[in-house]
């Protein structure tokens, strides 16, 4: 019997992991990617002759990739060069206000004590313990498992785990919960920024996002070649296992025929790729908006524009810096965090933005470089995409505010003609129907995580993967979504096979597909 044919739409990390696992399982896998290279949001751009990472820059939850590689007969450490970071990030509020967080939690505690006093150090220790508890409660039933409903999550943790489930404070905002640990507003701002890791506001996101603190405490690594290189390595491994990857192949629709279900995918140039099953590694908003056909649209809930996560304005450059001692990851905070998010909620670029700078030629050594270096500068932006594109004057003002803020903190970046700027409209063009939102739905309110679609859809044979679906955004979570999509598909095939071969004496029943 011929192997089941699977079309994977999109070579983002979720699609690549799904393709790898399905090809390793012996299925006939074709990946179709509209761009010229793998990675999706894990991309790089050319700036003044250098490749600058223009997407995710932080690598955590190494165990996710170690397990994925191992399950497919490979070793992560043999394929990817990873160096542990000793400084997780440097944070600044002005020229004289600076705080580093370290991989060593005792070093972080000592730094916080020196920065804000012994009471805040104690708050940090209590916060770390609670973050570990939140993560421990959610890893098995939520991060590793298929998307649960609130009732399902309660069942998965069992009676013994219900106390822990309530202690993770799902009904409290992250900002509110941080007030239980920190009186210093700068520390609330620092740890409140974890909400932006999933494109959300700390004033609206649930306290469960404090689990990010535990994730980072378990290790942050620098990836040789950047995260776009990690995507390329997983693409190569998928091909070694038999997957075919076609670039510049834009999918126009998932082809569905009455009585037969999914029969393939139709490309924009008119070619049909025959397939029995489809894994869509596109943003769920694109499916819900009908970009892959009306039948797929009915199977995935549309994402309202007011439910979108944040977008960004990014500047990628190769430029000389001076003044402030950058490390790989540096954050320059706004003077009024509440106002920054109020402006974003109102659909405006912040007048005093928080700025993330990734200095990609550095690690933990903050010595001055006497040469131009690769930089990614990012500020949060509303996800209005092509609905209300930012005017050139707004982008220019944003860059002016960015440079002003950096100068106030002591950092000077020389102007360079090779800078590549991407705004929400640019992200919308790269990832259609999203408005430029980079993380799917915003994680606002306790139900937000349960509103993200799971791997299975209402269209039999269509599965979802990527940062816009369960278990959420971020490189390891999106990879985990591809793993869940592949496992769900394989489980359904196995169940269908069992149903078609089962014999029942004295009666006739129809076969079916089970959902665990």
XYZ file of C-alpha atoms in Angstrom:
516
model
C 0.000 0.000 0.000
C 1.366 3.443 -0.976
C 2.464 5.775 1.802
C 0.013 8.484 2.803
C 0.778 11.732 0.983
C 1.128 14.779 3.240
C 1.435 18.371 2.076
C 2.931 20.762 4.623
C 2.083 24.390 3.912
C 4.898 26.580 5.166
C 8.484 25.914 6.222
C 8.357 27.754 9.519
C 9.677 25.861 12.505
C 6.312 24.178 13.194
C 5.974 22.939 9.627
C 9.584 21.785 9.472
C 9.279 19.762 12.674
C 6.010 18.204 11.491
C 7.594 17.360 8.128
C 10.634 15.819 9.821
C 8.577 13.625 12.126
C 6.149 12.513 9.408
C 8.902 11.743 6.912
C 10.773 9.798 9.587
C 7.559 7.803 10.143
C 7.563 6.811 6.466
C 4.927 9.148 5.037
C 5.306 10.827 1.650
C 5.904 14.454 2.649
C 6.104 17.582 0.494
C 6.729 20.980 2.073
C 5.544 24.020 0.118
C 7.057 27.367 1.096
C 6.267 30.681 -0.613
C 9.604 32.235 0.427
C 13.025 31.398 -0.977
C 14.340 29.845 2.253
C 13.068 27.963 5.302
C 12.336 29.476 8.680
C 9.239 31.651 8.374
C 9.677 34.280 11.081
C 13.100 32.739 11.826
C 14.591 34.755 8.986
C 17.622 36.868 8.219
C 17.996 39.878 5.942
C 20.941 41.363 4.073
C 22.141 44.658 5.543
C 25.259 46.249 4.079
C 26.557 42.872 2.923
C 25.915 41.055 6.227
C 23.170 38.597 7.174
C 21.320 39.989 10.164
C 18.850 37.867 12.128
C 15.520 39.652 11.702
C 13.271 37.360 13.731
C 13.575 35.446 17.018
C 16.980 35.716 18.653
C 16.609 33.841 21.976
C 16.986 30.049 22.187
C 15.482 28.380 25.262
C 13.842 25.065 26.189
C 16.671 23.139 24.587
C 15.022 19.859 25.651
C 12.300 20.333 23.024
C 14.839 20.150 20.209
C 16.929 17.454 21.836
C 13.839 15.244 21.990
C 12.742 16.074 18.425
C 16.190 15.268 17.018
C 16.531 12.112 19.114
C 13.110 10.809 18.070
C 14.271 11.074 14.456
C 17.622 9.361 14.993
C 19.774 12.488 15.203
C 21.683 14.351 17.896
C 21.113 18.089 18.336
C 24.658 18.717 19.566
C 26.110 17.036 16.465
C 24.205 19.373 14.147
C 23.871 22.681 15.997
C 26.605 24.593 17.809
C 25.138 26.020 21.009
C 26.949 28.161 23.557
C 25.335 28.848 26.931
C 24.818 32.498 27.808
C 26.069 33.614 31.216
C 24.271 36.978 30.924
C 20.626 36.439 29.977
C 20.023 40.113 29.249
C 21.150 43.601 30.219
C 18.441 46.125 31.177
C 18.714 49.908 31.265
C 16.435 52.771 32.352
C 18.952 55.552 31.783
C 22.645 56.201 31.611
C 23.178 55.278 35.273
C 20.490 52.648 35.844
C 21.533 49.212 34.669
C 20.745 45.644 35.757
C 21.941 42.326 34.374
C 20.148 39.020 34.817
C 22.402 35.998 34.807
C 22.135 32.302 34.054
C 23.269 31.799 37.646
C 20.233 32.768 39.771
C 22.438 33.587 42.745
C 24.287 36.118 40.602
C 20.928 37.617 39.574
C 19.811 37.791 43.202
C 23.024 39.576 44.168
C 22.634 42.008 41.245
C 19.047 42.797 42.261
C 20.127 43.355 45.869
C 22.797 45.813 44.725
C 20.361 47.506 42.342
C 17.217 47.765 44.493
C 17.918 46.473 48.003
C 17.408 43.316 50.086
C 13.593 43.460 50.037
C 13.580 43.221 46.249
C 16.117 40.396 46.377
C 13.735 38.467 48.626
C 10.885 39.233 46.229
C 12.969 37.890 43.360
C 13.615 34.635 45.203
C 9.908 34.205 45.937
C 9.053 35.108 42.348
C 11.466 32.519 40.993
C 9.934 29.834 43.187
C 6.426 30.711 42.028
C 7.528 30.794 38.367
C 8.964 27.286 38.749
C 5.701 26.121 40.290
C 3.676 27.592 37.423
C 5.904 25.909 34.863
C 5.809 22.580 36.690
C 2.018 22.693 36.783
C 1.656 23.407 33.050
C 4.492 21.548 31.321
C 2.925 18.089 31.202
C -0.785 18.791 30.722
C -0.463 21.936 28.591
C 2.914 22.459 26.915
C 3.479 18.824 25.976
C -0.138 17.860 25.359
C -2.817 18.678 22.842
C -4.832 21.794 23.427
C -7.105 21.247 26.417
C -10.287 23.040 27.368
C -10.338 24.427 30.922
C -12.246 21.314 31.991
C -9.775 19.049 30.176
C -6.867 20.795 31.898
C -8.513 20.176 35.261
C -8.944 16.510 34.404
C -5.342 16.177 33.253
C -3.854 17.564 36.452
C -6.278 15.481 38.562
C -7.516 16.218 42.045
C -4.003 16.309 43.448
C -3.023 19.000 40.948
C -6.012 21.331 41.277
C -4.377 23.264 44.105
C -1.362 23.963 41.920
C -3.642 24.972 39.053
C -5.322 27.598 41.217
C -2.004 28.827 42.618
C -0.795 29.786 39.133
C -3.232 32.733 39.331
C -4.912 32.444 35.916
C -7.402 35.183 36.790
C -4.772 37.728 37.867
C -2.851 39.899 35.409
C 0.893 39.523 35.234
C 1.334 43.141 36.287
C -0.915 42.644 39.282
C 0.848 39.452 40.347
C 4.271 41.089 40.085
C 3.180 43.612 42.714
C 3.162 40.755 45.226
C 6.908 40.331 44.755
C 8.355 43.712 43.738
C 7.806 47.231 45.011
C 10.409 48.717 42.701
C 8.516 49.685 39.503
C 11.613 48.992 37.432
C 11.592 45.324 38.443
C 7.872 45.034 37.726
C 8.643 46.517 34.322
C 11.528 44.108 33.733
C 9.567 40.970 34.558
C 6.366 42.364 33.072
C 8.148 42.440 29.736
C 7.735 38.652 29.613
C 4.197 39.311 28.357
C 5.674 40.792 25.179
C 7.363 37.459 24.454
C 3.930 36.405 23.209
C 2.988 39.833 21.873
C 0.833 40.851 24.803
C 0.493 43.568 27.421
C 1.531 42.824 31.008
C -1.509 44.831 32.089
C -3.867 42.367 30.367
C -1.953 39.079 30.148
C -2.441 36.433 32.864
C 0.026 35.855 35.670
C 0.777 32.389 34.269
C 3.287 34.080 31.936
C 5.660 34.366 34.861
C 6.679 30.845 33.808
C 9.001 32.549 31.289
C 11.275 33.418 34.204
C 11.669 29.724 34.956
C 12.239 28.862 31.292
C 15.068 31.391 31.049
C 16.550 30.215 34.341
C 16.923 26.756 32.806
C 19.244 28.115 30.142
C 19.570 30.532 27.250
C 21.895 29.605 24.403
C 23.556 31.422 21.539
C 23.057 29.523 18.271
C 25.987 29.608 15.889
C 24.664 31.125 12.680
C 21.480 32.349 14.372
C 18.029 30.829 14.586
C 17.606 31.060 10.816
C 20.485 28.570 10.624
C 18.666 26.264 13.054
C 15.677 26.290 10.688
C 17.938 25.394 7.758
C 19.447 22.493 9.717
C 16.003 21.064 10.534
C 15.019 21.454 6.872
C 18.138 19.503 5.879
C 17.326 16.775 8.400
C 13.759 16.519 7.089
C 15.123 16.082 3.562
C 17.538 13.400 4.777
C 14.486 11.542 6.077
C 12.768 11.740 2.701
C 10.778 14.984 2.791
C 10.749 17.153 -0.319
C 10.874 20.927 0.133
C 9.811 23.286 -2.633
C 10.590 26.966 -2.215
C 8.812 29.825 -4.015
C 5.749 27.581 -4.097
C 2.772 29.643 -2.949
C -0.330 27.697 -1.954
C -3.606 29.268 -3.082
C -6.074 26.709 -1.708
C -6.502 23.389 0.021
C -8.366 21.264 -2.527
C -11.416 19.455 -1.139
C -13.824 17.308 -3.140
C -17.225 16.112 -1.974
C -17.118 12.486 -0.963
C -13.330 12.361 -1.031
C -12.296 15.074 1.397
C -8.838 16.584 0.950
C -7.317 15.710 -2.409
C -4.356 18.079 -2.459
C -3.292 21.696 -2.478
C -3.485 24.108 -5.400
C -0.571 26.435 -6.031
C -0.921 30.033 -7.163
C 0.474 29.085 -10.577
C -2.310 26.524 -11.110
C -0.367 23.356 -10.266
C -2.082 20.852 -7.992
C -0.014 18.855 -5.503
C -1.867 15.635 -4.711
C -2.188 14.976 -0.978
C -4.358 12.954 1.359
C -3.500 15.037 4.430
C -2.386 18.616 5.018
C -0.440 20.286 7.825
C -0.921 24.055 7.584
C 1.986 25.951 9.118
C 0.432 29.289 8.229
C -0.981 31.720 10.755
C -4.416 30.537 11.821
C -5.733 33.975 10.852
C -4.847 33.270 7.214
C -6.911 30.094 7.170
C -9.811 31.725 8.990
C -9.750 34.625 6.522
C -10.164 32.257 3.567
C -6.681 32.552 2.074
C -6.589 28.764 1.610
C -10.139 28.297 0.357
C -13.631 28.447 1.791
C -13.668 24.870 3.093
C -10.521 25.420 5.149
C -11.900 28.753 6.360
C -14.964 27.044 7.812
C -12.689 24.674 9.738
C -10.666 27.372 11.542
C -12.054 30.266 13.542
C -11.139 33.709 12.220
C -9.078 35.973 14.479
C -10.725 39.381 15.091
C -8.407 42.333 14.554
C -8.892 43.443 18.178
C -7.639 40.046 19.391
C -4.307 40.243 17.565
C -0.987 40.220 19.342
C 1.545 42.993 18.924
C 3.477 43.705 15.769
C 6.811 45.545 15.650
C 8.990 48.011 13.859
C 12.423 46.475 13.378
C 15.663 47.967 12.122
C 18.399 45.606 10.929
C 21.771 47.193 10.336
C 25.504 46.726 10.255
C 26.762 49.765 12.123
C 29.355 51.001 14.597
C 28.234 51.609 18.164
C 29.780 53.563 20.996
C 29.037 54.466 24.593
C 26.743 52.012 26.339
C 28.320 48.533 26.760
C 26.027 46.202 24.830
C 25.813 42.465 25.398
C 23.996 40.060 23.063
C 20.544 40.942 24.472
C 19.942 44.453 25.828
C 16.633 46.126 26.724
C 16.166 49.875 27.130
C 12.941 50.583 29.019
C 10.483 53.408 28.509
C 9.877 55.897 31.295
C 6.164 55.073 31.505
C 5.270 51.451 30.768
C 1.526 51.931 31.308
C 1.426 54.795 28.812
C 3.454 52.807 26.292
C 0.845 50.039 26.254
C -2.035 52.521 26.316
C -0.656 54.054 23.117
C -0.280 50.635 21.532
C -3.841 49.736 22.492
C -5.010 52.981 20.889
C -3.303 51.963 17.635
C -0.310 54.295 17.901
C 3.418 53.790 17.978
C 4.765 54.563 21.473
C 6.187 58.052 21.865
C 8.637 56.692 24.466
C 9.229 53.083 23.385
C 10.916 50.195 25.115
C 13.691 49.072 22.769
C 15.238 45.643 22.391
C 18.705 45.510 20.802
C 20.281 42.242 19.730
C 23.999 42.750 19.122
C 24.639 39.614 17.113
C 28.429 39.713 17.045
C 28.581 39.736 20.841
C 27.948 37.188 23.555
C 28.603 38.085 27.191
C 31.655 40.270 26.546
C 30.602 43.923 26.575
C 33.947 45.274 25.413
C 33.672 47.977 22.770
C 33.940 46.772 19.186
C 36.146 48.797 16.842
C 34.196 47.682 13.781
C 30.627 47.738 12.515
C 28.455 45.052 14.107
C 25.176 43.345 13.203
C 22.237 44.828 15.075
C 18.528 44.166 15.354
C 16.589 46.981 17.030
C 12.915 46.369 17.819
C 10.039 48.403 19.230
C 6.499 47.159 19.760
C 3.823 48.342 17.339
C 0.065 47.858 16.871
C -0.917 45.120 14.418
C -2.807 47.255 11.910
C -0.859 46.044 8.867
C -2.336 47.159 5.577
C -5.594 48.274 7.218
C -3.880 51.416 8.432
C -0.318 51.379 7.188
C 2.098 53.583 9.045
C 2.998 56.698 7.098
C 6.671 57.322 6.265
C 6.587 60.244 8.708
C 5.441 57.903 11.504
C 8.298 55.487 10.765
C 10.750 58.391 10.718
C 9.409 59.638 14.051
C 9.700 56.120 15.461
C 13.363 55.950 14.461
C 13.966 59.416 15.928
C 12.380 58.367 19.232
C 14.403 55.166 19.195
C 17.698 56.972 18.716
C 16.757 59.590 21.312
C 16.016 56.900 23.879
C 19.266 55.061 23.176
C 21.225 58.306 23.389
C 19.644 59.053 26.784
C 20.976 55.682 27.941
C 24.431 56.432 26.539
C 24.327 54.374 23.335
C 25.125 55.831 19.942
C 24.521 53.883 16.736
C 26.031 55.434 13.645
C 23.581 55.999 10.825
C 24.093 53.565 7.960
C 22.532 53.537 4.492
C 22.121 49.747 4.544
C 19.509 49.647 7.321
C 16.508 47.396 6.589
C 13.295 48.579 8.254
C 10.211 46.358 8.578
C 6.929 47.755 9.876
C 3.533 46.090 10.537
C 2.539 46.445 6.873
C 5.786 44.730 5.906
C 5.075 41.876 8.310
C 1.551 41.649 6.875
C 3.036 41.178 3.400
C 5.329 38.472 4.726
C 2.541 36.806 6.739
C -0.790 37.661 5.083
C -4.055 38.201 6.976
C -2.251 38.807 10.286
C -2.184 42.586 10.263
C 1.486 42.132 11.046
C 0.761 40.397 14.372
C 3.806 38.292 15.150
C 2.367 35.933 17.763
C -1.166 35.016 16.656
C -3.786 35.938 19.231
C -2.783 38.142 22.128
C -2.636 36.302 25.446
C -5.112 38.614 27.158
C -7.432 37.157 29.771
C -7.450 33.710 31.332
C -9.262 32.130 28.370
C -6.816 33.358 25.716
C -4.691 30.207 25.673
C -7.792 28.071 25.209
C -8.903 30.134 22.195
C -5.830 29.218 20.174
C -6.717 26.382 17.806
C -5.310 22.934 18.423
C -3.646 20.607 15.955
C -6.887 19.019 14.752
C -9.498 21.013 12.828
C -13.121 20.570 11.789
C -11.914 19.502 8.326
C -10.798 15.848 8.540
C -7.224 15.514 7.363
C -6.295 19.169 8.028
C -3.885 19.802 10.909
C -2.352 23.032 12.189
C 1.128 23.939 13.396
C 2.942 27.153 14.209
C 3.166 29.911 16.748
C -0.470 30.974 16.292
C -1.789 27.605 17.526
C -1.422 25.612 20.746
C 0.794 25.648 22.787
C 1.680 29.196 21.686
C 4.325 31.488 20.189
C 8.079 31.355 20.544
C 10.536 29.053 18.818
C 10.315 26.055 21.191
C 6.528 26.304 21.496
C 6.080 26.527 17.722
C 8.379 23.518 17.331
C 6.298 21.686 19.900
C 3.164 22.519 17.882
C 4.676 20.764 14.859
C 5.435 17.769 17.018
C 1.843 17.678 18.320
C 0.438 18.073 14.787
C 2.521 15.159 13.502
C 1.621 12.964 16.471
C -2.083 13.790 16.088
C -1.983 12.944 12.388
C -0.196 9.650 13.000
C -2.557 8.726 15.826
C -5.570 9.388 13.604
C -4.116 7.267 10.815
C -3.507 4.433 13.274
C -7.031 4.703 14.676
C -8.508 4.742 11.187
C -6.483 1.682 10.278
C -7.662 -0.169 13.359
C -11.271 0.748 12.640
C -11.081 -0.445 9.037
C -9.671 -3.870 9.986
C -11.769 -4.544 13.097
C -14.290 -7.411 12.831
C -17.559 -7.369 14.718
C -19.586 -10.636 14.694
C -23.227 -10.360 13.675
C -23.266 -6.607 12.932
C -21.982 -4.037 10.511
C -20.538 -0.682 11.592
C -18.831 2.129 9.789
C -15.199 2.894 10.396
C -14.232 6.204 11.954
C -11.522 8.490 13.203
C -11.103 8.769 16.941
C -9.990 11.784 18.874
C -8.251 11.007 22.167
